[in-house]
Coordinates of C-alpha atoms in Angstrom, one line a residue:
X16 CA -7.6 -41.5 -14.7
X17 CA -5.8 -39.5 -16.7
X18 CA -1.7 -38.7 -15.8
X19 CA -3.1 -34.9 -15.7
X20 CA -5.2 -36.0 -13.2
X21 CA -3.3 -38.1 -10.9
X22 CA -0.3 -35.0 -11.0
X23 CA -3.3 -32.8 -9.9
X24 CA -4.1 -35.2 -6.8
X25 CA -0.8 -35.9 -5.9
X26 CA -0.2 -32.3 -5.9
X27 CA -2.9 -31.7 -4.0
X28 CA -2.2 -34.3 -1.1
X29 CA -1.4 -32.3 1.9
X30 CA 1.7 -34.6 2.2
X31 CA 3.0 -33.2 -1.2
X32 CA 2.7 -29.4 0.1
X33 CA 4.3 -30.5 3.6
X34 CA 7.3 -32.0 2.0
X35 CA 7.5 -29.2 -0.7
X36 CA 7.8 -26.6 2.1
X37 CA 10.4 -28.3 4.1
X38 CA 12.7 -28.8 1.1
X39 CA 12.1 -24.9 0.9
X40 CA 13.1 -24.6 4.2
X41 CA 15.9 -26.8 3.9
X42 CA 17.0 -25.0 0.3
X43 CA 16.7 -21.4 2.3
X44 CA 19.2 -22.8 5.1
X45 CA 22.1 -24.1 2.9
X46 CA 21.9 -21.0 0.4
X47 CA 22.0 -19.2 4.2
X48 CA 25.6 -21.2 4.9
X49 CA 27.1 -21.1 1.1
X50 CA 26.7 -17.8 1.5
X51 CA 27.3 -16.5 5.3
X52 CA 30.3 -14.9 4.6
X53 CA 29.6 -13.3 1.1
X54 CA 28.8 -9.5 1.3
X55 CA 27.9 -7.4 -1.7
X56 CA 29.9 -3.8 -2.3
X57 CA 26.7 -2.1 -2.0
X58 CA 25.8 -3.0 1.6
X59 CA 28.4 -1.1 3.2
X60 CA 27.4 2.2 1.6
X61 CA 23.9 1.4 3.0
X62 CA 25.6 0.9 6.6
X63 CA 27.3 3.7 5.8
X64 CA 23.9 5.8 5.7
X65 CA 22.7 3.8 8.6
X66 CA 25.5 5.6 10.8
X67 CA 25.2 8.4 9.7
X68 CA 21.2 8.5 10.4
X69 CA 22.3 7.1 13.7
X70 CA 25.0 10.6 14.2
X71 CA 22.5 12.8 13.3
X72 CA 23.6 13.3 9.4
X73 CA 21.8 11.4 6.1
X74 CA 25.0 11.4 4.8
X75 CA 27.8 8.3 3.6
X76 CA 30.4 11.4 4.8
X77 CA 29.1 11.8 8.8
X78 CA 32.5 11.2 10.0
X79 CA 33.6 14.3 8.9
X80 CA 33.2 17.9 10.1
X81 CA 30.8 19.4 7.3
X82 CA 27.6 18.2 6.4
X83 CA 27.4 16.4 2.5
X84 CA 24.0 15.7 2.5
X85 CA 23.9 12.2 0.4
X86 CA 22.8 12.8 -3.3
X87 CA 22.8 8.8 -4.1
X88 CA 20.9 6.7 -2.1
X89 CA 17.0 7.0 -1.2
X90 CA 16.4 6.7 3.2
X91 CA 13.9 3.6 3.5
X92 CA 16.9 0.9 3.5
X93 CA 19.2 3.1 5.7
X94 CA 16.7 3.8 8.2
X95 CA 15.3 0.4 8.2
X96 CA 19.1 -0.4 9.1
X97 CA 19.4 2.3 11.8
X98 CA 16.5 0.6 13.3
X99 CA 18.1 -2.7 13.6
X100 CA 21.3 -1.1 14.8
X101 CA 19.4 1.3 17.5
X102 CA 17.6 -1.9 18.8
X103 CA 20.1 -5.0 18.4
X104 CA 23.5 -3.2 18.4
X105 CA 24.8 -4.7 15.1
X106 CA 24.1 -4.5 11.5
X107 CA 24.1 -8.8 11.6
X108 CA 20.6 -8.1 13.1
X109 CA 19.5 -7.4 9.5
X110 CA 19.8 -11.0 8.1
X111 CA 18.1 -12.5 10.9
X112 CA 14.8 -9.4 10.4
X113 CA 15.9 -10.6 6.5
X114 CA 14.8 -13.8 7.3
X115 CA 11.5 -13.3 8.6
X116 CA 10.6 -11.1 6.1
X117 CA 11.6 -13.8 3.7
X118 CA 8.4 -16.2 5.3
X119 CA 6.4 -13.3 5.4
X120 CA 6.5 -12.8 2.1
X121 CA 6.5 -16.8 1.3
X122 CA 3.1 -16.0 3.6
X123 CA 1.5 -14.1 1.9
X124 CA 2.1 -15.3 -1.6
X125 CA 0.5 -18.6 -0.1
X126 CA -2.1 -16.7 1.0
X127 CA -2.7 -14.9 -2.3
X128 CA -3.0 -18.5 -4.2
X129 CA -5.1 -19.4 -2.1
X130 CA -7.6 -16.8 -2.5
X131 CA -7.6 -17.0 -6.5
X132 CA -7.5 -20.8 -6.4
X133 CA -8.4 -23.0 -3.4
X134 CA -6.9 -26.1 -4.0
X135 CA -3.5 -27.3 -3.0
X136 CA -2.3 -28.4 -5.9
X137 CA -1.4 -24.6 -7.0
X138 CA 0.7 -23.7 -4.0
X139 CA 2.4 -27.2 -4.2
X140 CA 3.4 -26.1 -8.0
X141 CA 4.0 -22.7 -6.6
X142 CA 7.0 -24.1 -4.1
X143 CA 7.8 -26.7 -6.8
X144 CA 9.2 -23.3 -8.7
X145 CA 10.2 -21.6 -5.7
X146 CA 12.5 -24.6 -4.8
X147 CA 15.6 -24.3 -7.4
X148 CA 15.6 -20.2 -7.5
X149 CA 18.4 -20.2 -4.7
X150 CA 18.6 -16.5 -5.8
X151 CA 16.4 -15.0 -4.0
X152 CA 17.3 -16.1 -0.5
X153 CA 20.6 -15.0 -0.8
X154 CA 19.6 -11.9 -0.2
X155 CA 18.9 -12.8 3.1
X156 CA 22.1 -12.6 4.1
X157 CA 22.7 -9.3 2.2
X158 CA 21.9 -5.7 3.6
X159 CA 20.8 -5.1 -0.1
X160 CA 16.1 -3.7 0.1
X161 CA 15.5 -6.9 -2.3
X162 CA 14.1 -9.2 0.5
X163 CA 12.2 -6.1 2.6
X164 CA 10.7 -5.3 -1.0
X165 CA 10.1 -8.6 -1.7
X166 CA 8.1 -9.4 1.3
X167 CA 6.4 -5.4 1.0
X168 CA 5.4 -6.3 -2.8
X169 CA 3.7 -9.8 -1.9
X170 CA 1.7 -8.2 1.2
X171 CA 0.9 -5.9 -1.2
X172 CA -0.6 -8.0 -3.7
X173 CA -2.4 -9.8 -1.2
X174 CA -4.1 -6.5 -0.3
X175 CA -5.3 -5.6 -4.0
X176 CA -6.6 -9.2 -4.6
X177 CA -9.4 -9.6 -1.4
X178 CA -12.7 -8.6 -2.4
X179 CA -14.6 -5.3 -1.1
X180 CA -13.7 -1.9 0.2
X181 CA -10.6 -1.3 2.2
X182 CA -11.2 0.3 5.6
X183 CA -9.2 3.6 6.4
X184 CA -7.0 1.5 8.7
X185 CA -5.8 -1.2 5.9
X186 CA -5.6 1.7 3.2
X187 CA -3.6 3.7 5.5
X188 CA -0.9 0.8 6.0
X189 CA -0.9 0.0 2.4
X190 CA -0.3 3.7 2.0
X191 CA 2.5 4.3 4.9
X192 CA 4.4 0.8 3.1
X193 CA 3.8 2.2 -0.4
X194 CA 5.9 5.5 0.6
X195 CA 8.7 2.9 2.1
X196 CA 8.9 0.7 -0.4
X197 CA 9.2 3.7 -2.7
X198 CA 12.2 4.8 -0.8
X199 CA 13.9 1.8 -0.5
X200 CA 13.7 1.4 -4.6
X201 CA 13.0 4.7 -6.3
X202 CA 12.1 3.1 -9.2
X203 CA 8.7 2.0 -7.8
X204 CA 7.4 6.0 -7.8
X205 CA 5.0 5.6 -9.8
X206 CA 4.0 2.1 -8.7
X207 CA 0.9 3.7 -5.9
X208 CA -0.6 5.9 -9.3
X209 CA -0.8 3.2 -11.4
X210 CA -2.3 1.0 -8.8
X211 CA -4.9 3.3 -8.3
X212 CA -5.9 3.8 -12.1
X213 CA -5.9 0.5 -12.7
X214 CA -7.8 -0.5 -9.6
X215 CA -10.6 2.0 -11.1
X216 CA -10.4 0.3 -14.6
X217 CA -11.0 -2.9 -13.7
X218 CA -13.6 -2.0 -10.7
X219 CA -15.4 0.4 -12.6
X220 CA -18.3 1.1 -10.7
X221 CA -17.5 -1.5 -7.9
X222 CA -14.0 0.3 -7.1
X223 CA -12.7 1.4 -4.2
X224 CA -11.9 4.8 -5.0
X225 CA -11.8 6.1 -1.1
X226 CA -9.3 3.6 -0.5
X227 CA -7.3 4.1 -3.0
X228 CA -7.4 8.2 -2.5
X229 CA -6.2 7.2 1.2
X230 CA -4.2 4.8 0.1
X231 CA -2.2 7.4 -2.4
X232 CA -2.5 10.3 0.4
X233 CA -0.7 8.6 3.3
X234 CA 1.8 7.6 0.7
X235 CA 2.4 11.2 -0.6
X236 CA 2.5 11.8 3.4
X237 CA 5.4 9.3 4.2
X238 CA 7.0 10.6 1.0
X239 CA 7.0 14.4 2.4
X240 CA 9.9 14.4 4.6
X241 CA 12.3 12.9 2.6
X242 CA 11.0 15.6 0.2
X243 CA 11.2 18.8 1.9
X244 CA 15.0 17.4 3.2
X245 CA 16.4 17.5 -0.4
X246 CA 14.6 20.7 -0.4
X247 CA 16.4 22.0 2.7
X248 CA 19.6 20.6 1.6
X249 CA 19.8 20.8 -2.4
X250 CA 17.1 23.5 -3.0
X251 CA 15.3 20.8 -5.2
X252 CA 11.9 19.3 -3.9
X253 CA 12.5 15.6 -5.1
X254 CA 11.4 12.5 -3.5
X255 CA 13.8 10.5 -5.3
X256 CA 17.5 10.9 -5.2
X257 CA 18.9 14.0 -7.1
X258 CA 21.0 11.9 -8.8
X259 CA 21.7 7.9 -10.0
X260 CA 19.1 7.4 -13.0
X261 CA 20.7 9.6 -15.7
X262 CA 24.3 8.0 -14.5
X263 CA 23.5 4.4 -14.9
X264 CA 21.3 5.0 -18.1
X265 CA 24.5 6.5 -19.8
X266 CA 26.5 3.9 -18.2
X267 CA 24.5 1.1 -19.3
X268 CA 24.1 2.3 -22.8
X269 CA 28.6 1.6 -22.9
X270 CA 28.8 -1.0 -20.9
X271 CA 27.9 -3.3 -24.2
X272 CA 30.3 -1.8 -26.0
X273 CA 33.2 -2.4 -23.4
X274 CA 33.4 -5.5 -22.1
X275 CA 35.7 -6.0 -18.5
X276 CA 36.3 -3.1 -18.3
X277 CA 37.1 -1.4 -15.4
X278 CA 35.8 2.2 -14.8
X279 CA 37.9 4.4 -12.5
X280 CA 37.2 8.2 -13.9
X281 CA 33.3 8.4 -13.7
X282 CA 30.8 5.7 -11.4
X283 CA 34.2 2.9 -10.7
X284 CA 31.5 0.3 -12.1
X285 CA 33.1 -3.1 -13.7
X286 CA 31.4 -3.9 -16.9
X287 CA 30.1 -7.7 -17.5
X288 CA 31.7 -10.0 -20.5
X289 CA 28.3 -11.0 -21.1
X290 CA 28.2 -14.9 -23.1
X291 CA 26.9 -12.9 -25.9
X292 CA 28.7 -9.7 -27.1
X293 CA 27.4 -6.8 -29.0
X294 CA 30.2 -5.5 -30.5
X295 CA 33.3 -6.5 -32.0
X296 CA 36.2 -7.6 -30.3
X297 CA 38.7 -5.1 -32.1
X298 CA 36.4 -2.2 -31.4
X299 CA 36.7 -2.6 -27.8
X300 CA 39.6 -0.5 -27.4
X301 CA 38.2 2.4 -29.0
X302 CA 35.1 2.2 -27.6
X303 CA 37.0 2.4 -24.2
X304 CA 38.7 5.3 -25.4
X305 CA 35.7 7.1 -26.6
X306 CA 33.8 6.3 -23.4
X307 CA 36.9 7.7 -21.4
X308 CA 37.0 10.9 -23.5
X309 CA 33.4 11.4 -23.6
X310 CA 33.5 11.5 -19.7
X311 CA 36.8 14.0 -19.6
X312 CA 34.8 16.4 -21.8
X313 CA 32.1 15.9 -18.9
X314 CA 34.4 16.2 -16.2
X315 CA 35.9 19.5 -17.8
X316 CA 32.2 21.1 -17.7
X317 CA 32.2 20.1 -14.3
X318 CA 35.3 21.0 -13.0
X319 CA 34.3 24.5 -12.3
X320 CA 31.7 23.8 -9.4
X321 CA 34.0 21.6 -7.7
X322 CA 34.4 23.1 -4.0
X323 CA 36.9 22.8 -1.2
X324 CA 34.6 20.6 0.5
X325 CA 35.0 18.5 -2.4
X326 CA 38.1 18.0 -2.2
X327 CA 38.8 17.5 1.6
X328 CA 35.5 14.5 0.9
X329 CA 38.1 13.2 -1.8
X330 CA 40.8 12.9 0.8
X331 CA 39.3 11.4 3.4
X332 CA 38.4 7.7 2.1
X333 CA 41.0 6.3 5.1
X334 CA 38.6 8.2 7.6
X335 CA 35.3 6.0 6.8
X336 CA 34.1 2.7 8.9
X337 CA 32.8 1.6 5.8
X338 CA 32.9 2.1 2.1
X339 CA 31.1 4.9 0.4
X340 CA 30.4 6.9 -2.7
X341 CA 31.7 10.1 -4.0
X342 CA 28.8 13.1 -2.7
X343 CA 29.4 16.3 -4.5
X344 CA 27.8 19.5 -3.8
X345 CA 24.9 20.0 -5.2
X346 CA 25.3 22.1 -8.1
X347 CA 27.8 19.4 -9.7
X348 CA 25.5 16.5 -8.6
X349 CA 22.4 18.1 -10.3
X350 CA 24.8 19.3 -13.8
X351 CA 26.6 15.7 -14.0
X352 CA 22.8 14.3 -14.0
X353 CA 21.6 16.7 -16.8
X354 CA 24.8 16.0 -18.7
X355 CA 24.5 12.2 -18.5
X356 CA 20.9 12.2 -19.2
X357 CA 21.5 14.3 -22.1
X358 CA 24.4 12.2 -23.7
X359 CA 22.4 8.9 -22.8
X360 CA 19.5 10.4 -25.3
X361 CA 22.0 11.3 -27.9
X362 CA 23.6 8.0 -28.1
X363 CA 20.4 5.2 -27.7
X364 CA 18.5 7.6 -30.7
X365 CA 22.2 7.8 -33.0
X366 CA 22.8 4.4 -32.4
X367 CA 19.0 2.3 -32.3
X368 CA 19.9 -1.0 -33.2
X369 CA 22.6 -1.6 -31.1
X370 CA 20.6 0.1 -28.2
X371 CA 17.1 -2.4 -29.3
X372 CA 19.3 -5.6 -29.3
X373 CA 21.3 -4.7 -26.0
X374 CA 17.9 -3.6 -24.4
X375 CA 16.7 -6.9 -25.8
X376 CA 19.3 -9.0 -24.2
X377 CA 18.9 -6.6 -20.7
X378 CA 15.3 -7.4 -21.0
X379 CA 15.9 -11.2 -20.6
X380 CA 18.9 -10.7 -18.0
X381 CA 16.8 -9.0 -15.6
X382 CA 15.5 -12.3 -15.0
X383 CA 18.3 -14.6 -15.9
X384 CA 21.7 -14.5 -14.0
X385 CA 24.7 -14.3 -16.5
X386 CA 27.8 -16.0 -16.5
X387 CA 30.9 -13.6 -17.0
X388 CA 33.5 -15.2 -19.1
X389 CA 36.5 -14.3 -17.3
X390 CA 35.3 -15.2 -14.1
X391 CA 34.0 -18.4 -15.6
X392 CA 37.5 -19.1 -17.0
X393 CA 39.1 -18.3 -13.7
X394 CA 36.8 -20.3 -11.8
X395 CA 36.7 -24.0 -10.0
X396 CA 34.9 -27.2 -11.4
X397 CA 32.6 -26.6 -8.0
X398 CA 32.4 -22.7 -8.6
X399 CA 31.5 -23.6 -12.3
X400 CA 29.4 -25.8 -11.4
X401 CA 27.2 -23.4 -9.5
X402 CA 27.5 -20.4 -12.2
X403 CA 25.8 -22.7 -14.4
X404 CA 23.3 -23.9 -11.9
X405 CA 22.3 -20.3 -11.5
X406 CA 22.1 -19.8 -14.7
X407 CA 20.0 -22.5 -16.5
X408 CA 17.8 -22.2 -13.9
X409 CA 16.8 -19.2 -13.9
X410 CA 16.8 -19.3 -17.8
X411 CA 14.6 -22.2 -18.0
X412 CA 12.1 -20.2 -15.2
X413 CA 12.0 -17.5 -17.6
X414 CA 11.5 -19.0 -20.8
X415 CA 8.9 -21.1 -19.3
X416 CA 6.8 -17.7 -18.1
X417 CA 7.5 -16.4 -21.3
X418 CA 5.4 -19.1 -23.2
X419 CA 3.0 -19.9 -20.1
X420 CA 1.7 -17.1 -19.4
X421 CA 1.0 -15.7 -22.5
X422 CA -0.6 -18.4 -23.7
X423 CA -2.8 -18.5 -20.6
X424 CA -3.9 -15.2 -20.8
X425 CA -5.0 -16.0 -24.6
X426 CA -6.7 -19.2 -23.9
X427 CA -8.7 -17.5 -20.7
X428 CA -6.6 -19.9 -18.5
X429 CA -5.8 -16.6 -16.1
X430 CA -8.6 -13.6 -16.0
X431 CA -6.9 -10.5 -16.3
X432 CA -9.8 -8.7 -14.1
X433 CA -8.3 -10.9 -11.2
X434 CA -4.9 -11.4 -11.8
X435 CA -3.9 -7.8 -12.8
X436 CA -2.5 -6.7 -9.5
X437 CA 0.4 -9.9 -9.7
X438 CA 0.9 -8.9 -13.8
X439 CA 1.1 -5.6 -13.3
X440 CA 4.0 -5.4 -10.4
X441 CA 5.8 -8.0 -12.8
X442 CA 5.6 -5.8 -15.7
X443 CA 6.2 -2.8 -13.6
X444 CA 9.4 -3.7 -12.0
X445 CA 10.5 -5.2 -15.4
X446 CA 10.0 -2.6 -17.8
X447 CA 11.3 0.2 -15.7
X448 CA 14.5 -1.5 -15.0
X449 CA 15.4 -2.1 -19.0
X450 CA 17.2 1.5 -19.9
X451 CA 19.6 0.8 -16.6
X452 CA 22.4 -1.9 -16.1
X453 CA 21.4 -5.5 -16.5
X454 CA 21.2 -6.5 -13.0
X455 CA 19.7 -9.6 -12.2
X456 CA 18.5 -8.8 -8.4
X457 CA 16.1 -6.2 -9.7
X458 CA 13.3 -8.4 -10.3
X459 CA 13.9 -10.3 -7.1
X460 CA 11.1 -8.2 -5.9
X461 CA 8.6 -9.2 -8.3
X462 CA 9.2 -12.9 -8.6
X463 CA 6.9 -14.5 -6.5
X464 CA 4.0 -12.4 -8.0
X465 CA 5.4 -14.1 -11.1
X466 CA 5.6 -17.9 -9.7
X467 CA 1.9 -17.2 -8.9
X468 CA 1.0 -16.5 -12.0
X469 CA 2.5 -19.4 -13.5
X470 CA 1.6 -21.6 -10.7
X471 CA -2.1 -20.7 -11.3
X472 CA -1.2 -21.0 -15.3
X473 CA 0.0 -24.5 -14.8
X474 CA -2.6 -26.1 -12.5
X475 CA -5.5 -24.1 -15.4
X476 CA -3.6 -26.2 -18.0
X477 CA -3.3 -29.6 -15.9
X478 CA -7.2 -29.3 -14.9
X479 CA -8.3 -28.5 -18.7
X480 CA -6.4 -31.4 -20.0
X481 CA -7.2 -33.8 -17.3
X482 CA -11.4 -32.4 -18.0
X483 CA -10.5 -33.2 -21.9
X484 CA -8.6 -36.7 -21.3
X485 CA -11.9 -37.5 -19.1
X486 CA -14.7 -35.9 -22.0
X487 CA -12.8 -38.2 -24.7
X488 CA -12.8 -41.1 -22.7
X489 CA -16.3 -41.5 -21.9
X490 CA -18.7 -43.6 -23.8

């Protein structure tokens, strides 16, 4: 027997998937204590929301006497909070609804393996990949939408990959979820279209198309009050925030050229000394200074719709429970958005090969998390320790997808008319996240659809060499 072969059968001993998913259990628990008292900046302006949901106001600002409807921040996460607040009287609820979303989600991408390939052996390799990404349950204890995506994503993908027509009831819940994954990440707006065009390409004359029209109506549906709010309240139909994308766009397109640095006149974002550097260390400096002057001709343009509301919102940062971002009226929300977007433009198309390299490098940081060279230098053996633990494994996950799954697709290993749905939200939530900041939790969302695919890439390549070792050997 070939060494292919006996990998394949121990991997396929129920034994070998048992102990596989304890030591996920077991890795899911002491990422839980590591990090039980870490939280993330962003999770407070998310509470934030939640209370003010909870007070009657979609606003960061509900403490206050006026209204400032929020301008930042889609209402899927915030509700989903306010939910657990309403019923379990603290925000802590959220890790523990966190973490059985996180075996949900571990579920169903069990389940979906097991659809496209029966034996064992692939979901064994699929927690063998699963095991070292302690990234991805950290954000259990976070009140950050990765895990609730996460888990939404992989139902999802379940859904696309069983076999026949969906009944109004299952099209309508894939619908209703569609709409509240889209407003937990606004990024995923286009997500439900695509779905549906490419369900019809690759069914064809076997597709689903009442499903799918359901499917994309009850999402539209759930979308529609969120909709006809920013209507009420900014006099823009939108159901995606009315500002954010242009912002971090610009943003990300400097934050290459100014390394630490610490922003306090536009989004207060901290900029990453990234390993590798795309610009010189002497131009720093005047990069900064450019950056900072660009942003006081922008502020100038603005100044002018700046209200008294404004500035009593300004004043009042002692007066929050929680942290919170700046909410303008809308006239200055919607100009800083059209200015930023512009100026973003202006700079990527003046400056391409700085903007293709840095995109480059973002492209591959999505999926690996970076070690920042100041902190690194600041940092204990132990905390180094675990920076580069983070790091090279995640690295070594993504280089290894990069050459599997290529490869597989090429040599028929993985059919694209079955696996589409799992290469598709990979792609998706990749792609789209390239022209903003490089932020590693993006693709938290998509990464079991990718361990799939290279699970089922890797047991194709174990069973075709094991079938070749055994055709060569035979008299």
């Amino acid at each position: 027997m070939s060494s292919a072969a006996r990998l394949l059968q121990f991997l396929d001993q129920r034994r070998t998937f048992r102990a596989l998913l304890i030591l996920n259990v077991l890795m899911v628990l002491v990422t839980l204590w590591m990090s039980r008292n870490s939280m993330l900046s962003d999770g407070w302006s998310y509470l934030n929301l939640a209370e003010g949901i909870l007070h009657g106001k979609y606003s960061m600002w509900w403490v206050l006497d006026g209204y400032y409807p929020d301008t930042f921040r889609a209402p899927g996460y915030p509700f989903f909070i306010a939910c657990c607040l309403k019923l379990f009287g603290t925000w802590k609820a959220v890790k523990v609804v966190n973490f059985v979303l996180y075996w949900v989600a571990l579920y169903y991408a069990l389940r979906t393996i097991e659809h496209l390939d029966p034996r064992r052996s692939t979901r064994s390799i699929f927690l063998l990949l699963l095991l070292p990404m302690v990234n991805i349950p950290f954000y259990i204890n976070q009140l950050y939408t990765e895990i609730p995506v996460l888990a939404g994503l992989t139902f999802l993908m379940d859904a696309y990959l069983r076999m026949g027509r969906w009944s109004i009831l299952r099209a309508a819940i894939a619908g209703l979820l569609m709409g509240f994954l889209i407003l937990c990440k606004p990024m995923l707006v286009a997500f439900p279209f695509g779905m549906l065009v490419l369900t019809w390409w690759f069914g064809r004359s076997g597709s689903d198309v009442r499903g799918q029209l359901v499917m994309l109506g009850m999402c539209t549906v759930s979308l529609l009050p969120y909709g006809l709010w920013s209507l009420e309240h900014h006099g823009v139909f939108k159901v995606t925030p009315i500002q954010g994308g242009s912002g971090y766009m610009h943003f990300a397109y400097w934050c290459g050229k100014m390394p630490a640095y610490q922003d306090t006149i536009s989004l207060r974002n901290f900029t990453g000394d990234e390993l590798i550097r795309f610009t010189p260390e002497d131009s720093v400096p005047a990069n900064i200074a450019s950056f900072e002057q660009e942003w006081a001709g922008v502020n100038a343009q603005l100044a002018p719709l700046l209200t008294r509301e404004d500035s009593v919102m300004m004043a009042s940062w002692d007066r929050l429970p929680y942290a919170a971002e700046p909410t303008y009226n809308t006239a200055y929300a919607l100009m800083r958005e059209k200015l930023l977007g512009r100026l973003a433009l202006q700079h990527m198309l003046h400056d391409p090969w700085y903007t293709l390299g840095y995109k480059a490098y973002t492209a591959v940081r999505l999926w690996v998390i970076g070690i920042q060279r100041q902190d690194f230098a600041r940092a204990s053996l132990s905390s180094r320790v675990q920076m580069l633990y983070a790091t090279l494994s995640t690295l070594f996950n993504f280089l290894l997808a990069l050459v599997l799954l290529p490869w597989a697709y090429l040599r028929g290993i993985l059919p694209l008319r079955t696996t589409w749905p799992l290469l598709a939200t990979v792609l998706y939530v990749w792609l789209l996240h390239i022209p903003f900041t490089i932020q590693a939790r993006y693709t938290v969302c998509a990464r079991f659809a990718l361990f799939v695919l290279m699970a089922l890439a890797l047991t194709g390549f174990l069973q075709r060499a094991a079938a070749r070792r055994n055709t060569l050997g035979r008299p």
